[in-house]
C-alpha cells in the first residue's frame, strides 16, 4: 500500500493536510507519549510512585484514615508498600462496599474517598437495582483521562497524518443525565470530555453532543447517520461497541431514501420524534446539499451503499475488537476498505476508569502505570479464598488474570471483574486484552448484566405472574445477541371442572414466553445499561425454554460423570458458557422430542383413522353401487318380461 493511497479518493482527489491541528497535537500528545514511554521502561517503579501519590493525596480522608494510609506510606521499599497496602486495604469485589462512601459524597460531604468532592459521576449498572455512581475527580479527568486522550489523538495522527483533514464521527454517551442530591452532574465521562474538546477539533464533528439526548433510539440513529452522511469527507468513526456500527449501517439501509431527501433539502424528517429544542440546534448543522444527495442516490442505484463508498477518505475506525464484540465486527468487515482505513481496538476502557488503550492495530491495550495502580490475580486462583496479588511486572505472556485497579478517583483495590489475557510488552510493561467478564457478570453489548439482577428479576416476575419456578438459569448468546432463559416451573393449580378441587397442570410454552417477557421488563428497570441496549435493539428479546423436571439434578449428575468433583462443583445462574447451555438444551430437546414423538403417534393414529374411514367409505360406496346395479338389473328384467 502506498503512503498516498489512504488520502486519495476514488476520483483522485486528495484529503487536505491539517497543519495547525497536527502541530498542536504533536506538542500535547508527543510530550505525554514521551512520559508514557519512560515509565513503561520501569513499570515496578511506576507502580510504587503511583500508589504513593494516590495514598498521599487521600491519607487525610475518611477512607484514608479508616484504612491507615499513613502507616502504609511509612514503608521504605516498594515490596513493603505493596504488602502493607494489601494488609490494611481489603479488595473491593463489588461497588457495594464503596457505595456508602459515595453516598456521603453525593449528599455534599467532602473528603470522604478523596480530597474535596467529585466533578461528576459516571453511571453504569451495578449488582443491585441502584446503578453505580462512579466518582470522577478533577485530577482524574484532567491529569489522567485528559492526558491519555492527548496520547490517543496524537496516535491517530501517527498512523494517518491527514485524519483531521476531514469530519469526525465519534459516538459517545450522554453528557448530563441528571444531578446528584448536592447538584453534581452524573452522565457519561466521554460526553463530558467531548464537551471540553478544543474548538479547533470540535468544529470538525459531524454532530453536536445534543444528538445523544434524543430519547427515541430509532430517531437518534437516524439523526446520527443523516448528519454524518451529508459529509463525503468523514475520516474518523469511533464508538465503543461494534454492535452500534452494525445498527447504524442497518439504519442507512432502512431509511436511505428519506436521508437523501433530507440532505438535498437541508432538513430533518418530521417522521421522527425529536425535542423541538434539539431540532432547533440541529438546524444550524444542516444546509441543502443537492450534489451530495445526487451522489448518494447514484451509489444506491449501483448497490454501493457502504462506508467504503460513501466515505472514500475514511481514515480510522476505532471500536472494541476483543471478547464478545468480535461476532458483531465480523458482520461488517466487507463494508470497509481496510487498505485505506486503519482499524484500531478502542482499548480496555470501562466506566470505572480508562484502564488502557491500543496504540497499534492489534487487540492489545497499553497500560499506564504512572496513572493507575494495577493488581492482578491469576485465573486459576479466582475461586480460592486466599488470592496471591501480582504486580504489573509479574505478569506472564499468554496467561489470564482478573484485574484490580486503584485510581485517583477513590477506587481502591477495585475488582474490575474482567478476565484479561497478557499479550506482548510495551517496552517493559505487559499489554493486555479483554477476554470476558467473570463471577456471574455477562456483557454482550456492554449491558453488564449481573447474576443478582437476573435472580431479582425472576423473583419479581414470580410475584407479578403468580407462576413459581423450581429452577432457572440464563445464558448469553453472542451469535444471536440475546439471552436464553431456561425455566423449570412448579405445576400450577387449575380448577378444570366446576365444583371439583383444583388439579395440577404443567406450565405451557406460551406461559413461559410471557413469563420471560416479564423478566425482561424487570431487568430493564433494574439495569440501566440493559434497558439501553434493549431499547436500541442491540439486545434482542430473550427466549424462554421449558426444562424437564429435576433439571438441575440431571445437569449436575452429567457434570459429575464427566469428572467434576462434588465438593468443587460451582454453578452460576447467569453465564456465557455454550458447553453448559448445550446440556440444558439437551434436557429441553428431550422434552421436545417426547412431545414430537407424541405428536407422531397422534399423527399416525389420525392417519390410521383416516384410512379406516376411507376404507369404510369405499366399501359403503361399493355396496351402494352393487345395490344400484342389482336394482337396475331387476328393473330391466321386469321391463323385458312386460314386453
XYZ file of C-alpha atoms in Angstrom:
643
model
C 0.000 0.000 0.000
C 1.448 3.363 -0.979
C 1.510 6.128 1.597
C -0.724 8.272 -0.582
C -3.489 5.702 -1.101
C -5.405 6.416 2.125
C -5.550 10.108 1.244
C -6.788 9.766 -2.346
C -10.481 9.185 -3.012
C -11.987 7.177 -5.853
C -11.858 10.211 -8.133
C -8.209 11.029 -7.447
C -8.840 13.952 -5.097
C -6.533 14.381 -2.099
C -7.533 14.870 1.532
C -6.261 18.220 2.904
C -3.341 18.208 5.328
C -4.304 19.793 8.715
C -1.042 21.580 9.578
C -2.277 23.549 12.609
C -4.181 20.706 14.307
C -1.301 18.293 13.794
C 1.165 20.746 15.294
C -0.987 21.263 18.405
C -1.485 17.513 18.843
C 2.206 16.829 18.331
C 3.075 19.155 21.217
C 0.390 17.929 23.628
C 0.354 14.246 22.672
C 4.050 13.999 21.941
C 5.068 15.136 25.424
C 2.671 12.699 27.096
C 3.879 9.871 24.848
C 7.465 10.548 25.974
C 6.315 10.273 29.620
C 4.456 7.042 28.905
C 7.492 5.534 27.210
C 9.786 6.498 30.076
C 7.561 4.992 32.796
C 6.812 1.898 30.699
C 10.511 1.031 30.844
C 10.289 0.836 34.663
C 6.781 -0.498 35.496
C 7.516 -1.538 39.101
C 8.969 1.835 39.971
C 5.997 3.489 38.274
C 3.606 1.314 40.291
C 5.282 2.305 43.568
C 5.280 6.013 42.711
C 1.631 5.988 41.584
C 0.410 4.156 44.681
C 2.342 6.528 46.985
C 0.899 9.536 45.152
C -2.690 8.264 45.449
C -2.346 7.361 49.140
C -0.587 10.629 49.972
C -3.341 12.586 48.250
C -6.092 10.795 50.214
C -4.442 9.945 53.565
C -6.494 12.539 55.464
C -9.846 11.465 54.019
C -12.407 9.314 55.824
C -11.391 6.245 53.847
C -7.693 7.008 54.216
C -7.916 7.251 57.997
C -10.082 4.144 58.329
C -7.586 2.119 56.298
C -4.371 3.547 57.796
C -2.887 5.156 54.698
C -0.334 6.905 56.937
C 1.055 3.572 58.166
C 1.158 2.179 54.626
C 3.104 5.246 53.493
C 5.744 4.619 56.164
C 7.031 1.721 54.065
C 10.659 2.126 52.996
C 10.579 -0.138 49.945
C 8.209 -1.000 47.097
C 7.714 -4.545 48.409
C 6.785 -3.306 51.880
C 4.445 -0.674 50.426
C 2.560 -3.252 48.367
C 2.406 -5.672 51.337
C 1.047 -3.077 53.767
C -1.487 -1.897 51.181
C -2.789 -5.463 50.810
C -2.870 -5.865 54.602
C -4.773 -2.696 55.519
C -6.996 -2.242 52.464
C -9.312 -5.154 51.603
C -10.155 -5.837 47.973
C -13.414 -4.232 46.912
C -15.007 -7.072 44.984
C -18.214 -5.127 44.467
C -19.117 -1.486 44.169
C -21.461 -2.042 47.099
C -18.552 -1.919 49.575
C -17.726 1.596 48.341
C -21.311 2.793 47.904
C -21.724 4.127 51.494
C -18.736 6.432 50.961
C -20.024 7.548 47.555
C -23.445 8.281 49.049
C -21.817 10.666 51.502
C -20.150 12.485 48.595
C -23.451 12.573 46.672
C -25.099 14.288 49.613
C -22.468 17.021 49.717
C -19.838 15.712 52.120
C -16.201 16.415 51.283
C -13.017 14.438 51.899
C -14.623 11.005 52.098
C -12.903 8.879 49.447
C -10.608 11.643 48.185
C -9.980 15.320 48.953
C -12.931 17.559 48.158
C -15.842 16.436 46.015
C -16.042 14.864 42.552
C -16.505 16.916 39.392
C -19.086 14.402 38.176
C -20.340 10.836 38.499
C -20.176 8.266 35.726
C -23.192 5.989 35.983
C -23.419 2.380 34.952
C -25.222 -0.766 36.070
C -24.394 -2.362 39.411
C -25.135 -5.610 41.215
C -28.364 -4.158 42.619
C -31.182 -2.141 41.079
C -29.296 1.011 42.114
C -26.744 1.929 39.405
C -23.105 2.508 40.221
C -22.234 6.159 40.715
C -18.533 6.142 39.935
C -16.994 9.425 41.160
C -14.695 11.317 38.803
C -12.388 13.839 40.438
C -10.980 16.908 38.758
C -7.495 15.419 38.997
C -8.539 12.188 37.325
C -10.411 13.899 34.496
C -7.640 16.422 33.837
C -4.383 14.675 34.722
C -5.282 11.102 33.812
C -8.175 10.869 31.380
C -7.288 14.120 29.631
C -3.586 13.350 29.197
C -4.363 9.847 27.991
C -6.646 11.434 25.390
C -3.731 13.569 24.172
C -1.747 10.388 23.524
C -4.755 8.774 21.841
C -5.388 11.613 19.385
C -1.659 12.009 18.633
C -1.621 8.277 17.934
C -4.292 8.837 15.258
C -2.006 11.320 13.508
C 0.969 8.963 13.676
C -0.970 6.299 11.757
C -2.944 8.597 9.436
C -1.365 12.048 9.219
C -4.355 13.664 7.456
C -7.063 12.237 9.696
C -8.069 15.697 10.967
C -8.385 17.000 7.431
C -11.999 15.847 7.309
C -15.009 15.377 9.587
C -15.041 13.340 12.824
C -17.835 10.925 13.740
C -17.363 9.973 17.418
C -20.344 8.415 19.189
C -20.253 8.966 22.935
C -22.626 8.799 25.862
C -24.971 11.479 27.091
C -23.070 14.331 28.743
C -25.594 15.089 31.502
C -28.230 12.586 32.570
C -29.139 14.258 35.843
C -27.850 15.593 39.127
C -26.873 14.137 42.476
C -28.619 15.464 45.620
C -25.835 18.038 46.059
C -26.142 19.213 42.442
C -23.141 17.373 40.963
C -23.852 16.104 37.463
C -23.959 12.457 36.512
C -23.659 11.117 32.999
C -21.063 9.911 30.524
C -17.357 10.626 31.021
C -16.825 10.506 27.263
C -19.657 13.020 26.810
C -18.038 15.471 29.243
C -14.634 15.084 27.610
C -16.094 15.670 24.144
C -17.740 18.789 25.538
C -14.330 20.056 26.614
C -12.524 19.236 23.346
C -10.751 22.317 21.884
C -12.878 24.167 19.361
C -10.216 23.708 16.686
C -11.084 19.983 16.671
C -14.726 20.147 17.719
C -15.653 22.144 14.603
C -14.849 19.016 12.575
C -17.536 16.924 14.325
C -20.478 15.794 12.211
C -22.993 16.314 15.038
C -23.354 18.198 18.329
C -23.485 16.395 21.661
C -27.216 17.145 21.973
C -27.997 14.361 19.467
C -27.314 11.870 22.254
C -30.175 13.444 24.237
C -32.764 12.301 21.679
C -34.866 9.867 23.694
C -36.094 7.601 20.902
C -33.264 5.338 19.738
C -34.630 4.968 16.234
C -34.784 8.752 15.890
C -31.306 9.110 17.394
C -29.795 6.582 14.987
C -31.499 8.220 12.023
C -30.275 11.668 13.044
C -26.695 10.491 13.575
C -26.453 8.892 10.145
C -28.344 11.684 8.397
C -25.836 14.221 9.792
C -22.832 12.001 9.047
C -23.884 11.050 5.517
C -24.141 14.667 4.402
C -20.330 14.799 4.561
C -18.250 12.999 1.975
C -15.010 13.602 3.895
C -15.716 11.682 7.126
C -12.282 10.456 8.231
C -12.861 9.033 11.734
C -15.631 6.799 13.045
C -15.195 5.915 16.719
C -17.595 4.180 19.088
C -17.085 1.591 21.786
C -19.270 -1.266 20.628
C -19.288 -2.769 17.120
C -22.984 -3.536 17.572
C -23.600 0.223 17.372
C -21.898 0.398 13.990
C -23.929 -2.551 12.748
C -27.152 -0.938 13.949
C -26.315 2.373 12.260
C -25.492 0.641 8.982
C -28.912 -1.038 9.147
C -30.461 2.389 9.747
C -28.974 3.612 6.465
C -30.331 0.578 4.622
C -33.807 1.112 6.081
C -34.075 4.891 5.583
C -31.751 5.862 2.743
C -34.453 7.467 0.578
C -35.539 9.710 3.425
C -31.922 10.595 4.259
C -31.194 11.520 0.653
C -34.233 13.808 0.605
C -33.224 15.423 3.914
C -29.670 16.004 2.679
C -30.919 17.520 -0.566
C -33.257 19.921 1.263
C -31.149 20.543 4.388
C -33.941 19.199 6.625
C -34.506 16.580 9.316
C -37.517 14.352 8.727
C -40.541 15.111 10.886
C -41.418 11.411 10.953
C -39.164 11.028 13.981
C -39.977 12.281 17.456
C -37.261 14.776 18.386
C -37.411 17.508 21.008
C -38.035 20.912 19.324
C -35.056 22.467 21.123
C -32.742 19.802 19.735
C -34.260 20.259 16.268
C -33.554 23.969 16.503
C -29.913 23.368 17.407
C -29.511 20.774 14.656
C -30.869 23.171 12.033
C -27.538 25.022 12.232
C -25.683 21.814 11.359
C -27.574 21.268 8.098
C -27.867 23.035 4.787
C -29.193 21.943 1.375
C -26.637 19.743 -0.383
C -28.236 18.550 -3.644
C -24.920 17.382 -5.128
C -24.204 15.123 -2.149
C -27.763 13.786 -2.303
C -27.303 13.032 -6.010
C -24.061 11.172 -5.269
C -25.749 9.029 -2.599
C -28.618 8.287 -4.966
C -26.151 7.073 -7.585
C -24.384 4.881 -5.015
C -27.721 3.367 -4.050
C -28.555 2.624 -7.679
C -25.155 0.952 -8.116
C -25.590 -1.149 -4.967
C -22.722 0.627 -3.220
C -24.345 1.991 -0.065
C -21.410 1.084 2.161
C -18.909 3.195 4.135
C -16.049 2.360 1.763
C -18.009 4.098 -0.987
C -19.911 6.931 0.660
C -16.894 7.892 2.841
C -13.974 7.348 0.438
C -11.497 9.130 2.762
C -12.348 7.183 5.931
C -9.001 7.033 7.727
C -9.835 5.421 11.058
C -12.344 3.003 12.531
C -11.976 2.597 16.291
C -14.112 0.110 18.266
C -13.735 -2.804 20.632
C -12.388 -5.874 18.854
C -11.995 -8.228 21.852
C -14.171 -10.762 23.620
C -17.833 -10.983 22.667
C -17.705 -7.990 20.338
C -15.982 -9.937 17.552
C -19.258 -11.511 16.463
C -20.661 -8.082 15.520
C -17.411 -6.925 13.966
C -17.340 -9.859 11.560
C -20.697 -8.860 10.116
C -19.475 -5.578 8.634
C -15.835 -6.216 7.728
C -16.533 -6.322 3.979
C -18.208 -2.904 4.097
C -14.917 -1.086 4.744
C -11.733 -0.741 2.717
C -9.096 -1.663 5.279
C -6.285 -0.862 2.884
C -7.321 2.746 3.418
C -8.998 2.600 6.814
C -6.877 1.889 9.885
C -8.922 -0.396 12.163
C -7.916 0.007 15.792
C -9.065 -1.645 19.009
C -10.591 1.036 21.224
C -8.862 -0.405 24.263
C -9.611 -1.618 27.760
C -11.907 1.223 28.742
C -14.635 0.965 31.371
C -16.895 3.358 33.234
C -14.731 2.965 36.335
C -11.507 4.010 34.632
C -9.578 4.228 31.415
C -7.513 1.137 32.149
C -5.523 1.342 28.911
C -5.889 1.570 25.135
C -4.354 0.304 21.948
C -1.651 2.189 20.093
C -1.443 -0.111 17.056
C -3.727 -2.366 15.002
C -3.575 -5.331 17.420
C -6.105 -6.035 20.169
C -3.543 -5.334 22.903
C -4.067 -2.402 25.285
C -1.093 -0.449 26.553
C -1.307 0.114 30.324
C -0.425 3.385 32.038
C 1.497 2.522 35.232
C 2.090 6.201 36.035
C -1.682 6.924 36.044
C -3.160 3.808 37.729
C -2.008 1.277 40.282
C -2.762 -2.213 38.970
C -3.010 -5.595 40.694
C -3.794 -8.974 39.159
C -4.957 -12.415 40.289
C -4.215 -15.433 38.125
C -7.250 -17.143 36.590
C -6.550 -20.415 38.411
C -6.993 -18.644 41.767
C -10.310 -16.915 41.078
C -12.258 -19.303 43.328
C -9.664 -19.653 46.080
C -10.213 -17.890 49.439
C -6.596 -16.650 49.667
C -5.507 -14.997 46.466
C -1.980 -14.028 45.501
C -1.989 -10.499 44.142
C 0.620 -9.853 41.471
C 2.264 -6.597 40.456
C 2.269 -5.348 36.888
C 5.824 -6.563 36.234
C 4.985 -10.104 37.412
C 2.513 -10.959 34.645
C 3.346 -13.779 32.223
C 2.617 -13.667 28.454
C -0.328 -15.824 27.427
C -1.751 -16.148 30.939
C -5.109 -14.789 32.062
C -5.772 -12.661 35.119
C -8.556 -10.903 36.972
C -7.772 -7.175 37.052
C -7.896 -4.856 40.081
C -7.264 -1.110 39.992
C -6.614 1.800 42.345
C -7.331 5.266 40.925
C -7.149 8.966 41.745
C -10.974 8.910 41.850
C -11.485 6.864 45.003
C -11.415 3.289 43.731
C -9.156 1.253 45.998
C -8.209 -2.317 45.080
C -11.363 -2.342 42.981
C -12.227 -5.625 41.278
C -12.955 -4.889 37.623
C -14.459 -8.395 37.306
C -12.733 -8.654 33.946
C -10.657 -11.553 32.724
C -7.720 -10.208 30.712
C -5.007 -12.020 28.805
C -1.428 -10.811 28.576
C -0.048 -10.257 25.100
C 3.362 -8.774 24.415
C 5.104 -5.830 26.027
C 5.205 -2.091 25.532
C 8.839 -1.528 26.441
C 8.943 -3.449 29.770
C 5.243 -3.147 30.642
C 2.885 -6.015 29.700
C -0.020 -5.326 27.365
C -3.418 -6.967 27.918
C -6.666 -7.550 26.100
C -10.148 -8.228 27.387
C -11.394 -11.820 27.306
C -14.695 -11.780 29.210
C -16.460 -10.810 32.401
C -16.111 -13.108 35.419
C -18.044 -14.001 38.559
C -21.585 -14.035 37.293
C -21.373 -10.912 35.143
C -22.279 -11.179 31.466
C -21.991 -8.493 28.823
C -22.936 -8.983 25.167
C -23.165 -5.361 24.032
C -21.969 -3.521 27.125
C -25.032 -4.118 29.326
C -23.024 -5.758 32.156
C -25.841 -7.908 33.484
C -25.155 -9.252 36.976
C -26.355 -12.593 38.301
C -28.101 -10.962 41.330
C -30.021 -8.711 38.921
C -31.236 -11.728 36.958
C -32.284 -13.518 40.137
C -34.123 -10.416 41.355
C -35.951 -10.027 38.028
C -37.120 -13.668 38.065
C -38.430 -13.349 41.623
C -40.260 -10.133 40.747
C -41.769 -11.881 37.713
C -42.968 -14.688 40.004
C -44.743 -12.159 42.202
C -46.306 -10.436 39.202
C -47.466 -13.540 37.313
C -48.203 -15.975 40.143
C -46.037 -18.643 38.472
C -43.372 -20.250 40.643
C -40.037 -21.599 39.472
C -38.247 -24.646 40.832
C -35.081 -23.790 38.946
C -33.920 -21.260 36.377
C -30.736 -20.319 34.549
C -29.814 -17.697 31.951
C -27.280 -17.924 29.130
C -25.914 -15.173 26.916
C -25.941 -15.961 23.199
C -23.308 -13.909 21.353
C -24.315 -15.111 17.880
C -27.943 -14.074 18.285
C -27.285 -11.118 20.622
C -29.888 -12.238 23.128
C -30.373 -14.166 26.350
C -31.869 -17.637 26.678
C -33.812 -18.209 29.885
C -34.360 -21.820 30.955
C -37.175 -22.413 33.451
C -38.419 -25.351 35.451
C -41.787 -24.289 36.841
C -43.902 -25.711 39.607
C -47.180 -27.094 38.299
C -49.945 -24.538 38.542
C -53.215 -25.481 40.209
C -56.199 -25.199 37.892
C -59.873 -25.837 38.562
C -60.663 -27.897 35.480
C -64.240 -28.716 36.375
C -66.767 -26.705 38.261
C -67.230 -27.908 41.810
C -64.093 -30.020 41.747
C -60.786 -29.421 43.581
C -58.033 -27.636 41.606
C -55.736 -30.022 39.758
C -52.045 -29.622 38.823
C -51.272 -28.591 35.277
C -47.916 -28.024 33.608
C -46.934 -24.514 32.509
C -47.202 -24.177 28.746
C -44.622 -22.724 26.361
C -46.863 -19.717 25.757
C -46.968 -19.020 29.503
C -43.187 -19.422 29.705
C -42.776 -16.902 26.875
C -44.998 -14.434 28.721
C -43.036 -15.018 31.937
C -39.731 -14.327 30.135
C -41.187 -11.070 28.832
C -41.971 -10.005 32.406
C -38.408 -10.923 33.467
C -37.132 -8.821 30.580
C -39.281 -5.898 31.701
C -37.920 -6.045 35.243
C -34.328 -6.362 34.024
C -34.787 -3.124 32.117
C -35.976 -1.476 35.320
C -33.116 -2.894 37.385
C -30.224 -2.376 34.941
C -29.993 0.925 33.058
C -27.408 -0.436 30.615
C -29.581 -3.464 29.817
C -32.526 -1.144 29.175
C -30.374 0.995 26.875
C -29.239 -1.989 24.803
C -32.754 -3.440 24.581
C -34.319 -0.134 23.576
C -31.645 0.423 20.919
C -32.210 -3.123 19.562
C -28.604 -4.129 20.185
C -30.005 -6.791 22.508
C -32.922 -8.795 21.176
C -35.889 -10.124 23.128
C -34.894 -13.028 25.414
C -36.085 -16.518 24.528
C -37.797 -18.829 27.021
C -37.173 -22.564 27.273
C -39.007 -25.167 29.345
C -36.947 -27.786 31.181
C -37.662 -31.322 32.287
C -38.349 -31.903 35.956
C -35.292 -32.028 38.225
C -33.252 -30.303 35.506
C -30.505 -29.100 37.833
C -30.021 -32.545 39.378
C -29.797 -34.078 35.916
C -27.287 -31.425 34.857
C -25.123 -31.865 37.949
C -25.150 -35.636 37.589
C -23.934 -35.288 34.000
C -21.119 -32.952 35.097
C -20.018 -35.277 37.890
C -19.986 -38.105 35.393
C -17.647 -36.004 33.261
C -15.116 -35.781 36.106
C -16.195 -32.784 38.229
C -15.694 -33.362 41.944
C -18.802 -32.844 44.050
C -17.090 -30.556 46.570
C -15.741 -28.302 43.821
C -18.898 -28.117 41.734
C -19.865 -24.458 41.310
C -22.723 -23.087 39.306
C -23.792 -19.579 38.290
C -27.378 -18.834 37.362
C -26.233 -16.398 34.679
C -23.351 -17.200 32.376
C -21.936 -17.307 28.892
C -20.987 -20.942 28.504
C -22.057 -22.784 25.354
C -20.987 -26.152 26.744
C -23.246 -25.836 29.771
C -26.024 -24.315 27.698
C -25.879 -27.293 25.330
C -26.551 -29.584 28.278
C -29.671 -27.669 29.208
C -30.709 -27.526 25.565
C -30.373 -31.304 25.527
C -32.694 -31.537 28.506
C -35.095 -29.273 26.686
C -34.774 -31.234 23.464
C -35.567 -34.462 25.312
C -38.860 -32.911 26.367
C -39.491 -31.516 22.911
C -38.538 -34.848 21.427
C -41.075 -36.564 23.647
C -43.664 -34.047 22.558
C -42.757 -34.593 18.924
C -42.900 -38.353 19.484
C -46.344 -37.953 20.997
C -47.370 -35.823 18.045
C -46.065 -38.509 15.709
C -48.186 -41.141 17.419
C -51.204 -38.876 17.199
C -50.496 -38.152 13.561
C -50.182 -41.862 12.850
C -53.395 -42.536 14.735
C -55.153 -39.814 12.786
C -53.816 -41.217 9.522
C -54.943 -44.701 10.570
C -58.384 -43.353 11.403
C -58.448 -41.603 8.052
C -57.507 -44.821 6.274
C -60.147 -46.765 8.199
C -62.782 -44.148 7.418
C -61.689 -44.117 3.799
C -61.942 -47.873 3.539
C -65.368 -47.811 5.173
C -66.471 -45.108 2.786
C -65.175 -47.041 -0.241
C -66.865 -50.217 0.981
C -70.121 -48.360 1.544
C -69.838 -46.823 -1.904
C -69.185 -50.195 -3.498
C -72.152 -51.703 -1.637
C -74.349 -48.875 -2.823
C -73.087 -49.285 -6.374
C -73.775 -53.034 -6.285
C -77.231 -52.391 -4.905
C -77.883 -49.920 -7.720
C -76.677 -52.411 -10.298
C -78.913 -55.130 -8.843
C -81.859 -52.767 -8.800
C -81.243 -51.800 -12.429
C -80.934 -55.431 -13.490
C -84.243 -56.249 -11.784
C -85.873 -53.252 -13.412
C -84.520 -54.192 -16.847
C -85.723 -57.807 -16.416
C -89.153 -56.585 -15.380
C -89.360 -54.349 -18.449
C -88.326 -57.241 -20.673
C -90.964 -59.527 -19.171
C -93.673 -56.918 -19.711
C -92.778 -56.677 -23.379
